[in-house]
mmCIF file of C-alpha atoms in Angstrom:
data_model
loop_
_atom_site.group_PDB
_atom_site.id
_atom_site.type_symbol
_atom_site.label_atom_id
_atom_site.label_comp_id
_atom_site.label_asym_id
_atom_site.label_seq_id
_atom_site.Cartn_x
_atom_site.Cartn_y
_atom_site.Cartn_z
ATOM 1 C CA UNK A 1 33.456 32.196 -28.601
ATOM 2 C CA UNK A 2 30.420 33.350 -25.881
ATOM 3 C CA UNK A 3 28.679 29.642 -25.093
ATOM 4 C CA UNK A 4 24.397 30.524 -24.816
ATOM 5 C CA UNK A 5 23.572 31.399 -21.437
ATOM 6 C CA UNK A 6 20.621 29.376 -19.769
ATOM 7 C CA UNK A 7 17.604 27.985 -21.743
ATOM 8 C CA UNK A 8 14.360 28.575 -22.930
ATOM 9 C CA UNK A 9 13.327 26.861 -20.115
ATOM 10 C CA UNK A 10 15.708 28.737 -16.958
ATOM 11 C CA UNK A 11 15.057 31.213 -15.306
ATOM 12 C CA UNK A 12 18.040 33.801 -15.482
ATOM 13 C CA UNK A 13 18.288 36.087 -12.035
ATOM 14 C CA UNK A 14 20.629 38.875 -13.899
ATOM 15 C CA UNK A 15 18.104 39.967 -16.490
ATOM 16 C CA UNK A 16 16.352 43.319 -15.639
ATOM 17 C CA UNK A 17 13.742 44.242 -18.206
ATOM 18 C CA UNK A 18 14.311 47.946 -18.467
ATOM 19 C CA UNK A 19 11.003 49.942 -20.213
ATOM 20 C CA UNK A 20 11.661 52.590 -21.910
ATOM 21 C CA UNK A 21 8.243 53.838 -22.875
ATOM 22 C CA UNK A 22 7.913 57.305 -21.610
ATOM 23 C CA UNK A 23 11.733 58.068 -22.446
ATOM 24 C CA UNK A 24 11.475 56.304 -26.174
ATOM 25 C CA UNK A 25 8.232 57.094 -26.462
ATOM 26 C CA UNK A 26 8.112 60.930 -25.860
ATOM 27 C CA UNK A 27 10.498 61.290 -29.103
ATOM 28 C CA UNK A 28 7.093 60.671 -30.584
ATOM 29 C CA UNK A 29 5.263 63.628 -28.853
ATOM 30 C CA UNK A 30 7.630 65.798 -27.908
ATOM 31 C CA UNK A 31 7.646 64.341 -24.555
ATOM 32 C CA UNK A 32 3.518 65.491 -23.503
ATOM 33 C CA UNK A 33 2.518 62.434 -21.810
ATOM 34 C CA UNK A 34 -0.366 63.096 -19.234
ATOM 35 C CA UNK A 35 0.341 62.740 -15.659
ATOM 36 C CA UNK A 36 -2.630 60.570 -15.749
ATOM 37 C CA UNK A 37 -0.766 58.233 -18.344
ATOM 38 C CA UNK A 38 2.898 58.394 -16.599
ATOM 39 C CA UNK A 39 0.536 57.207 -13.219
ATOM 40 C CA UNK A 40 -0.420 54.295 -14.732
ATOM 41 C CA UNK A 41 2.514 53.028 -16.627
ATOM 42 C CA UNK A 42 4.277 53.554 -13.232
ATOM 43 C CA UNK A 43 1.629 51.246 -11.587
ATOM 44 C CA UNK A 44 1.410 48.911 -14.844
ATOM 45 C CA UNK A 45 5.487 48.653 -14.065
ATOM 46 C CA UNK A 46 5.365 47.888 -10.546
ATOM 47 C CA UNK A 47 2.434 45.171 -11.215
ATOM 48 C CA UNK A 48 4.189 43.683 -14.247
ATOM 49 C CA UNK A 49 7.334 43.283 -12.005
ATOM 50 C CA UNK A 50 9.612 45.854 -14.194
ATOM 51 C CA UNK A 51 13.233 45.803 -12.823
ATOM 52 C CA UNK A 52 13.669 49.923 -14.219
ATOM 53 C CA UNK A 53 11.390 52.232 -15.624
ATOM 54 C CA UNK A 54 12.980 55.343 -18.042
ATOM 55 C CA UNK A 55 10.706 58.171 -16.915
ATOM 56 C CA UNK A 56 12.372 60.419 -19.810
ATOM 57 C CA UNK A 57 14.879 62.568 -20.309
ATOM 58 C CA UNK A 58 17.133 64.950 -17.582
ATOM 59 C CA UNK A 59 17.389 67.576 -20.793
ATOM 60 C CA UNK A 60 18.445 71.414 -18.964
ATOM 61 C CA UNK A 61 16.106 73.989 -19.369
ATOM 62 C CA UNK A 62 18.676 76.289 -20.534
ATOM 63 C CA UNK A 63 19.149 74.332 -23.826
ATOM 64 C CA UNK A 64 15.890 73.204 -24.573
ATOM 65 C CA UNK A 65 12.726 75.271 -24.091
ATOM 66 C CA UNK A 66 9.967 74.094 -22.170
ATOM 67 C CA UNK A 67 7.294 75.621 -24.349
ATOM 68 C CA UNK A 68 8.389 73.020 -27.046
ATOM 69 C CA UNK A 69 8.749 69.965 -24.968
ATOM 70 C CA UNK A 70 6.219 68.399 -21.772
ATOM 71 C CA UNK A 71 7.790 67.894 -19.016
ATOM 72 C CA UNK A 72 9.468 64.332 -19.295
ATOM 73 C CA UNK A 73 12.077 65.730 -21.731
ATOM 74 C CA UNK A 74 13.678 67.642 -18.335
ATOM 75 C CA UNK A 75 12.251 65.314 -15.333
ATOM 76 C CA UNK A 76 12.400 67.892 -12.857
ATOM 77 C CA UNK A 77 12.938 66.377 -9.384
ATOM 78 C CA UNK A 78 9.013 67.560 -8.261
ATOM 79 C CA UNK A 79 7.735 66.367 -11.604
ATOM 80 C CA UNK A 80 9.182 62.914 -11.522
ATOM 81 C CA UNK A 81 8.118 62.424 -7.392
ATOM 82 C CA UNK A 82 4.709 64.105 -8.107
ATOM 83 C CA UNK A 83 3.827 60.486 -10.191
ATOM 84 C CA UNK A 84 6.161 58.562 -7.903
ATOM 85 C CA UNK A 85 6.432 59.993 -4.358
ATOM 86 C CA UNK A 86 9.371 58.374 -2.595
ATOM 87 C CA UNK A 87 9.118 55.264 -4.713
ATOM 88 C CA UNK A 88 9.630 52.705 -1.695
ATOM 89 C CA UNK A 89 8.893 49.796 -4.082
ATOM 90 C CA UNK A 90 11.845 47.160 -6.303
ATOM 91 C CA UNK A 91 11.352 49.127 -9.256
ATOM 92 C CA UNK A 92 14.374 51.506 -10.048
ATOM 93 C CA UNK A 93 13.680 54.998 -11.877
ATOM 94 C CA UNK A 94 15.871 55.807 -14.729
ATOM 95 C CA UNK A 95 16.317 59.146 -16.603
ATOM 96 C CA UNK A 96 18.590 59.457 -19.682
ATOM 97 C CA UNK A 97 21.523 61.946 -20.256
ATOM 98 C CA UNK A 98 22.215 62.976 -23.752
ATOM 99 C CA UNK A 99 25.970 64.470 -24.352
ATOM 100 C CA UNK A 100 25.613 68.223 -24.944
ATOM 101 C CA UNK A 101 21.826 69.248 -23.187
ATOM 102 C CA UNK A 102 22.140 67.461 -19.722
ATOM 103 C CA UNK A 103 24.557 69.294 -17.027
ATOM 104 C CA UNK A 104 26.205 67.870 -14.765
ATOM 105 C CA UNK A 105 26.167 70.480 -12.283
ATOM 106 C CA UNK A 106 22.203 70.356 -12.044
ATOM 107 C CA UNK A 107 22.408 67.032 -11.607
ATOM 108 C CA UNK A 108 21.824 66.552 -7.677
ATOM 109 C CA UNK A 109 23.226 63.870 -4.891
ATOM 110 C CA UNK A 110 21.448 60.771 -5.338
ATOM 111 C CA UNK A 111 20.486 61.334 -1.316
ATOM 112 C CA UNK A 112 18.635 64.478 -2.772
ATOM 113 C CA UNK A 113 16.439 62.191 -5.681
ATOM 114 C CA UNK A 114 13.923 59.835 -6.213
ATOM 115 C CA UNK A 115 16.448 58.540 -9.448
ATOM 116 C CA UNK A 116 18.208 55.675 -9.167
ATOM 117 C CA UNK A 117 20.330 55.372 -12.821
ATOM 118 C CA UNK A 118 21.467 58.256 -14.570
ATOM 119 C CA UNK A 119 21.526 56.612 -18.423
ATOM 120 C CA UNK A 120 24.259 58.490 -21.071
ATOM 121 C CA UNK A 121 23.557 58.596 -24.628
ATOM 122 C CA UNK A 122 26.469 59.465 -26.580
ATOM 123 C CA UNK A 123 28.118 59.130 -29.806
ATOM 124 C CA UNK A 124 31.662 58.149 -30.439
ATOM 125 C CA UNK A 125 32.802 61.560 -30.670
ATOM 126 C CA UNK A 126 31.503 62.838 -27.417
ATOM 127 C CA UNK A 127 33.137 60.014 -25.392
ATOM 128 C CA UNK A 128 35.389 62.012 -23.524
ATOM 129 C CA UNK A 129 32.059 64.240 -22.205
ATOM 130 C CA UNK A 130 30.639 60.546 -21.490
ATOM 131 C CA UNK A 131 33.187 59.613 -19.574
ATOM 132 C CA UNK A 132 33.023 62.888 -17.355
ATOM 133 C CA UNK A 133 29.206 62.417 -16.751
ATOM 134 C CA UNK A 134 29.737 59.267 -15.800
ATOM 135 C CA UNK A 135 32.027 59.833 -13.119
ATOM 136 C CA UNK A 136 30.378 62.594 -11.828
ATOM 137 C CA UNK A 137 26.724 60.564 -11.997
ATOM 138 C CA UNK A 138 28.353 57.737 -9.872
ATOM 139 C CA UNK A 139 30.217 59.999 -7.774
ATOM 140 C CA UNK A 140 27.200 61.719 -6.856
ATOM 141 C CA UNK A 141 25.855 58.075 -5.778
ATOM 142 C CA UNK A 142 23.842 56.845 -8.891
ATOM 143 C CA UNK A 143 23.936 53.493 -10.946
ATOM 144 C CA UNK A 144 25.108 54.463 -14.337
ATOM 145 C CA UNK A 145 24.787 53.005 -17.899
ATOM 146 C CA UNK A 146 26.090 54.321 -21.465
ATOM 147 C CA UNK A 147 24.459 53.819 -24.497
ATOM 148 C CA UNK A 148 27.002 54.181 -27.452
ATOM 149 C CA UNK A 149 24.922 55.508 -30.093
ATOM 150 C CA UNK A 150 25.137 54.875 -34.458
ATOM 151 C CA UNK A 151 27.622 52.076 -33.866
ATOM 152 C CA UNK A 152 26.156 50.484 -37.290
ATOM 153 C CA UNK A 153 28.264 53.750 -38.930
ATOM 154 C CA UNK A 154 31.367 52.808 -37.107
ATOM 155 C CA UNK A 155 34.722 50.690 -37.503
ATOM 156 C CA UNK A 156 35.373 47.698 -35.918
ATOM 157 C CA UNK A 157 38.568 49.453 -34.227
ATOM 158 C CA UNK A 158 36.945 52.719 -33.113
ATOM 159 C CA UNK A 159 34.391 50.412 -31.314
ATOM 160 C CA UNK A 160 36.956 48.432 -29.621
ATOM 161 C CA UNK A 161 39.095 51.974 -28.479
ATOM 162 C CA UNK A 162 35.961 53.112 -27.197
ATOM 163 C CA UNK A 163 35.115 49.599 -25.389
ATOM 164 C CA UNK A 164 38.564 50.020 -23.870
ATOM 165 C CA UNK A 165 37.613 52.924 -22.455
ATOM 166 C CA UNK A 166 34.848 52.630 -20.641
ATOM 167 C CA UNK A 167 35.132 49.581 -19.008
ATOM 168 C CA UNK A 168 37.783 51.363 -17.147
ATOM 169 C CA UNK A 169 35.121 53.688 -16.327
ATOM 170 C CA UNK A 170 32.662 53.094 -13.096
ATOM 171 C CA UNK A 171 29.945 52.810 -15.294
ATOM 172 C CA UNK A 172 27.551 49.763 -14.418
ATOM 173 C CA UNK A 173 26.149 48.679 -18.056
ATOM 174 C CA UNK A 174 27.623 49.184 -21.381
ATOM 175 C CA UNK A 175 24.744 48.876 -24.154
ATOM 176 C CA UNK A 176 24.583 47.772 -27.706
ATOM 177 C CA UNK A 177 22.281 50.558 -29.143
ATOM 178 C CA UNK A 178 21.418 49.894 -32.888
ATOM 179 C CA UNK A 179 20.179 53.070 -33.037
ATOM 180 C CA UNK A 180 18.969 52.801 -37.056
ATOM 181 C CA UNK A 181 17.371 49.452 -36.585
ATOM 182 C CA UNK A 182 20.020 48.014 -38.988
ATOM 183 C CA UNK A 183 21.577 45.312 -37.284
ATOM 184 C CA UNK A 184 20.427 40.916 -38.231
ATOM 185 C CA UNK A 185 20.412 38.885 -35.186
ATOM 186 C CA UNK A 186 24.274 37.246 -36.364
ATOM 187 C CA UNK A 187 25.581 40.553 -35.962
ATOM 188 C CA UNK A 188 24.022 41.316 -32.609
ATOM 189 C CA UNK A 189 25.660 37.988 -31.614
ATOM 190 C CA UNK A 190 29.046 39.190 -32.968
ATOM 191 C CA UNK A 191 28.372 42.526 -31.173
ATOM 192 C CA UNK A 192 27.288 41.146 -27.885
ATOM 193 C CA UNK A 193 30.663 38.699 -27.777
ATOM 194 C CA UNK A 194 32.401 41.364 -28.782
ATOM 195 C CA UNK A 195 31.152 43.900 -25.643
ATOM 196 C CA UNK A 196 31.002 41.077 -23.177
ATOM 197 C CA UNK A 197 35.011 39.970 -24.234
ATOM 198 C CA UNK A 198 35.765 44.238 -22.721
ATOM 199 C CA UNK A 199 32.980 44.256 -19.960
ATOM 200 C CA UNK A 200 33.325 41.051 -18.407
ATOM 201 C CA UNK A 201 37.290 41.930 -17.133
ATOM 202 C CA UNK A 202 35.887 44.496 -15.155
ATOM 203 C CA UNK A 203 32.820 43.319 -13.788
ATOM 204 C CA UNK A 204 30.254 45.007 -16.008
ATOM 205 C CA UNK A 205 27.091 44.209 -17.621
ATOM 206 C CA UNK A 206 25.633 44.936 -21.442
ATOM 207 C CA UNK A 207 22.555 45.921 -22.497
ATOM 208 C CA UNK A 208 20.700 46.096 -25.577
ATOM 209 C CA UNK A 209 18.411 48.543 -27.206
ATOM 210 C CA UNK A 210 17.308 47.515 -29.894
ATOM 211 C CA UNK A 211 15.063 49.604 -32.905
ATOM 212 C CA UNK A 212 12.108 47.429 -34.969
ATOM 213 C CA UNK A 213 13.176 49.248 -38.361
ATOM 214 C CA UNK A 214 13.833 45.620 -39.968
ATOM 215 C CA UNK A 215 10.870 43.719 -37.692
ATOM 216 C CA UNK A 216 13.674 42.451 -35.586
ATOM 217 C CA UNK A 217 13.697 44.157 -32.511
ATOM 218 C CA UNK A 218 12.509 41.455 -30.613
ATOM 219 C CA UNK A 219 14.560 38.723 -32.641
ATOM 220 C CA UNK A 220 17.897 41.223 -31.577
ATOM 221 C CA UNK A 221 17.049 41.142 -28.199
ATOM 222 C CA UNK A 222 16.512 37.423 -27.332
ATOM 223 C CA UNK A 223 19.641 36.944 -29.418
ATOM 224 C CA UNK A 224 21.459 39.172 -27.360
ATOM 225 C CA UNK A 225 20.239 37.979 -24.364
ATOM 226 C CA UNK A 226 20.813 34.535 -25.548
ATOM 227 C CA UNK A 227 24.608 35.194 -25.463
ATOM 228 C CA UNK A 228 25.319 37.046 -22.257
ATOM 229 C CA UNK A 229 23.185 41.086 -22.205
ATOM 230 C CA UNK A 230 21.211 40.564 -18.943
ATOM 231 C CA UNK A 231 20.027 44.517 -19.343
ATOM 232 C CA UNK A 232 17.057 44.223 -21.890
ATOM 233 C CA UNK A 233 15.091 47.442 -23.172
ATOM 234 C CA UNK A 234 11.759 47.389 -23.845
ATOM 235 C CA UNK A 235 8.342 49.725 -24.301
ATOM 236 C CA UNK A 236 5.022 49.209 -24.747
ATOM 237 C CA UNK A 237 3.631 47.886 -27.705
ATOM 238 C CA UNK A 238 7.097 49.024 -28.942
ATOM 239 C CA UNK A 239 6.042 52.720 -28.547
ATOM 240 C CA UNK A 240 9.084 54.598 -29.491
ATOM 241 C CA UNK A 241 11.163 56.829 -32.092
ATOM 242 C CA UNK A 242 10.372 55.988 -35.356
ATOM 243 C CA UNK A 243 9.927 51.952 -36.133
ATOM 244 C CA UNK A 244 9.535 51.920 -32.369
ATOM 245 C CA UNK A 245 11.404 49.551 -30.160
ATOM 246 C CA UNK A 246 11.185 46.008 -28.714
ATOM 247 C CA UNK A 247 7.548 44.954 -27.516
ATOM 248 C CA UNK A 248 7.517 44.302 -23.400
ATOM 249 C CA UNK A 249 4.643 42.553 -23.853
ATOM 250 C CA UNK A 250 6.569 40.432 -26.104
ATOM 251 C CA UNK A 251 9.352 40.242 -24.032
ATOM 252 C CA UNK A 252 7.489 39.044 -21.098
ATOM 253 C CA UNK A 253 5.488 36.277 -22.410
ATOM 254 C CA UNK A 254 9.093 35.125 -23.356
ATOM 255 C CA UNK A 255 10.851 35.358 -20.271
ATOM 256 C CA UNK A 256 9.825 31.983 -17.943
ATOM 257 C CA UNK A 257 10.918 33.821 -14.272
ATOM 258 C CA UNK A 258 7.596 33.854 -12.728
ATOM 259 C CA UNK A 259 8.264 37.631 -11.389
ATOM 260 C CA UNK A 260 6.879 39.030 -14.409
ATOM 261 C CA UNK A 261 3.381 39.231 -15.237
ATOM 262 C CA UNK A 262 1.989 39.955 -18.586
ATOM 263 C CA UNK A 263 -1.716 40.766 -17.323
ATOM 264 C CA UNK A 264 -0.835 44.579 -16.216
ATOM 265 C CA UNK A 265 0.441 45.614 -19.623
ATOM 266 C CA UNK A 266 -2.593 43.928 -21.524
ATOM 267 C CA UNK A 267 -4.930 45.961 -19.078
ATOM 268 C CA UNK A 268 -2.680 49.322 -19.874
ATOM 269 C CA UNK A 269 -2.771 48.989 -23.771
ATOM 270 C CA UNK A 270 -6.312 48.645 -23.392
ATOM 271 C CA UNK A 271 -7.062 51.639 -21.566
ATOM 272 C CA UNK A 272 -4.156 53.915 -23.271
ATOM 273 C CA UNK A 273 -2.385 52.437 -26.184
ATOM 274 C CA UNK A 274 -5.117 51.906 -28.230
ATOM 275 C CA UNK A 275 -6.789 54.985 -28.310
ATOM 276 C CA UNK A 276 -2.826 56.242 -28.167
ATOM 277 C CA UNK A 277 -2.183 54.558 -32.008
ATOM 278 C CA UNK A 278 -5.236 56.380 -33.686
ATOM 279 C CA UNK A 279 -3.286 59.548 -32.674
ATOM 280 C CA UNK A 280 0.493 59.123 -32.938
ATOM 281 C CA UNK A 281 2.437 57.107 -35.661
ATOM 282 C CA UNK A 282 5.039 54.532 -35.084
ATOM 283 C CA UNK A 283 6.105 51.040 -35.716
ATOM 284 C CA UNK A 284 7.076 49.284 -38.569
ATOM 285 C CA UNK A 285 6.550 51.469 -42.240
ATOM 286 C CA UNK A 286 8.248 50.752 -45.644
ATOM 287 C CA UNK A 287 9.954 53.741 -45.022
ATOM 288 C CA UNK A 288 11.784 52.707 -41.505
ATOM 289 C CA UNK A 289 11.943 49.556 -43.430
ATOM 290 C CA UNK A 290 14.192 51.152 -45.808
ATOM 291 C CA UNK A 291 16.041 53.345 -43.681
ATOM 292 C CA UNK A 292 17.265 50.213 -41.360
ATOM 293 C CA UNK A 293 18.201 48.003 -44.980
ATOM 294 C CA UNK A 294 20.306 50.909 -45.848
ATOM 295 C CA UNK A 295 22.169 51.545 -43.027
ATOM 296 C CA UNK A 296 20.416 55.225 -42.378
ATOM 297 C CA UNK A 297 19.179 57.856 -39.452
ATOM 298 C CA UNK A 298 15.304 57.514 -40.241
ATOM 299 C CA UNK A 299 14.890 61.610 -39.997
ATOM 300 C CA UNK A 300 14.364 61.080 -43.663
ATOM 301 C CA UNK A 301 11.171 58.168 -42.932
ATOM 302 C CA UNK A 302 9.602 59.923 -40.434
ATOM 303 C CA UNK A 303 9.740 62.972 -42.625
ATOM 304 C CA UNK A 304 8.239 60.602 -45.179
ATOM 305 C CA UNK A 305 5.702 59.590 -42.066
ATOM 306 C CA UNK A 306 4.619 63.120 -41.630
ATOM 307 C CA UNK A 307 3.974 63.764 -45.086
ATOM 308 C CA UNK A 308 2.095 60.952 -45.624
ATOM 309 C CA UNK A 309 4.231 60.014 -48.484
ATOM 310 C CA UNK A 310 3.299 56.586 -49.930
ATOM 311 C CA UNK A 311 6.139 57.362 -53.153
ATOM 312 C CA UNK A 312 8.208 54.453 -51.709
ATOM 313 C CA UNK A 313 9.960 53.572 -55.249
ATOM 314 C CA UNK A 314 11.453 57.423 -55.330
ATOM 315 C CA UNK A 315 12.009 57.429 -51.623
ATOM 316 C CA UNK A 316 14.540 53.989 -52.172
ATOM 317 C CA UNK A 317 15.897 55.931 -54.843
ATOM 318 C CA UNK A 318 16.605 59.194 -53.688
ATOM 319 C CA UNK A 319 17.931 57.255 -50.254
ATOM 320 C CA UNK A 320 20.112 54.989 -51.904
ATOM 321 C CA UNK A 321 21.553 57.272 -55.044
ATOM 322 C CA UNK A 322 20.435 54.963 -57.339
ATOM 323 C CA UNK A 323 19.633 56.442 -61.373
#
């Protein structure tokens, strides 16, 4: 058994709030954030004292076509430096990797980019492709982190095979991803033990990214915290796929370590979040709701979402096979 680690009261120096909100949050758009909005969650991070911002995804243009997505779904190098410049500031710039549209060979040196962590989504399946981009991310110089996707659908075994695995790996974080929003705070507890017992033999940290299907997002993440993840995941106002994700503002008016200030991201929902909800939808729904109790992708909520279907009764139904 994982004792708690520090108090409500301590500060902890290995958490690094990691926002998400332009990565997470362009699932909801198709990635066509403004220039004029990356700007000024960039400044809101540096002012807020965000340890990494997740600018979006490193998606090749040769499997994804940039008519259908902005231009944070592929975070060209002159894209990302054209709202950052050099970045000569503490905050570290993140882009994510999914298995099967990022390439390793356009990824460039890390002497060549403004990145600093190269993040890998990936399903169980596609570990052995994980693996790969991982070594070649942190041979070409970057911090690297791995985000095991849908673990919720898998068995206890698989997980631990796969755990195995890449902690042998030199990738720098290992995350807990409850990808359908599923998960009650005693299982995050089992989970984070359960990552910690492979990661901490080899020097590595976990994460957690956690989805507010069930209203727990924030709940999962203290939890985890609580017992040992020191990388937490957060976006604004829980902007993000779906139910969305865990608050930062939340987050922050949690954490005691005077480095973080709540003020900037008050002053940045003001000015872009709330004119931002009257034209996007996410965040808690009966229908992410009942996705997350079930154990299930939400494709079928937010097609629910989209349709403005309020049948909830037949939607439990139909989801759970019942007559």
């Amino acid at each position: 058994m994982f004792e708690k680690k520090g108090t409500m009261l301590s500060v902890r120096e290995d958490l690094k709030v990691f926002d998400c909100t332009i990565r997470d949050g362009g699932l909801v758009n198709n990635f066509y954030f403004s220039d004029e909005f990356v700007k000024a969650h960039y400044e809101m991070c540096l002012k807020s004292g965000v340890d990494y911002m997740e600018i979006g995804k490193n998606v090749s243009p040769t499997l994804m076509s940039e008519d259908e997505y902005g231009p944070w779904n592929f975070c060209k190098e002159e894209d990302i430096r054209r709202i950052v410049g050099e970045n000569k500031t503490d905050l570290k710039i993140a882009v994510m990797s999914d298995i099967g549209r990022s390439l390793k060979e356009e990824l460039r040196p890390k002497n060549e980019s403004v990145v600093d962590m190269i993040r890998i989504a990936t399903y169980i399946h596609q570990i052995p492709a994980a693996i790969e981009l991982i070594e070649d991310a942190h041979n070409k110089g970057y911090e690297t982190t791995v985000n095991i996707m849908a673990i919720s659908k898998s068995f206890d075994k698989e997980l631990d095979e796969v755990l195995e695995l890449l902690a042998k790996t030199p990738v720098d974080v290992i995350y807990i991803a409850d990808s359908f929003g599923s998960f009650y705070p005693e299982q995050i507890r089992a989970l984070t033990e359960k990552y910690l017992s492979f990661t901490q033999k080899t020097g590595k940290k976990v994460g957690i990214h956690a989805h507010n299907n069930l209203q727990l997002a924030y709940a999962n993440t203290l939890e985890a915290m609580i017992y040992g993840a020191s990388f937490l995941d957060v976006t604004v106002s829980g902007l993000g796929r779906g139910a969305g994700n865990c608050a930062l503002e939340l987050l922050l008016g949690f954490l005691k370590n005077p480095k973080y200030n709540q003020m900037p991201v008050f002053e940045f929902i003001e000015n872009y979040i709330v004119d931002l909800e009257k034209k996007l939808d996410w965040g808690y729904s009966i229908p992410y709701m009942i996705t997350g109790q079930l154990n299930e992708h939400p494709r079928s909520a937010m097609k629910a979402r989209d349709e403005q279907d309020t049948k909830y009764r037949e939607f439990f139904k139909n989801l759970s096979n019942m007559e």
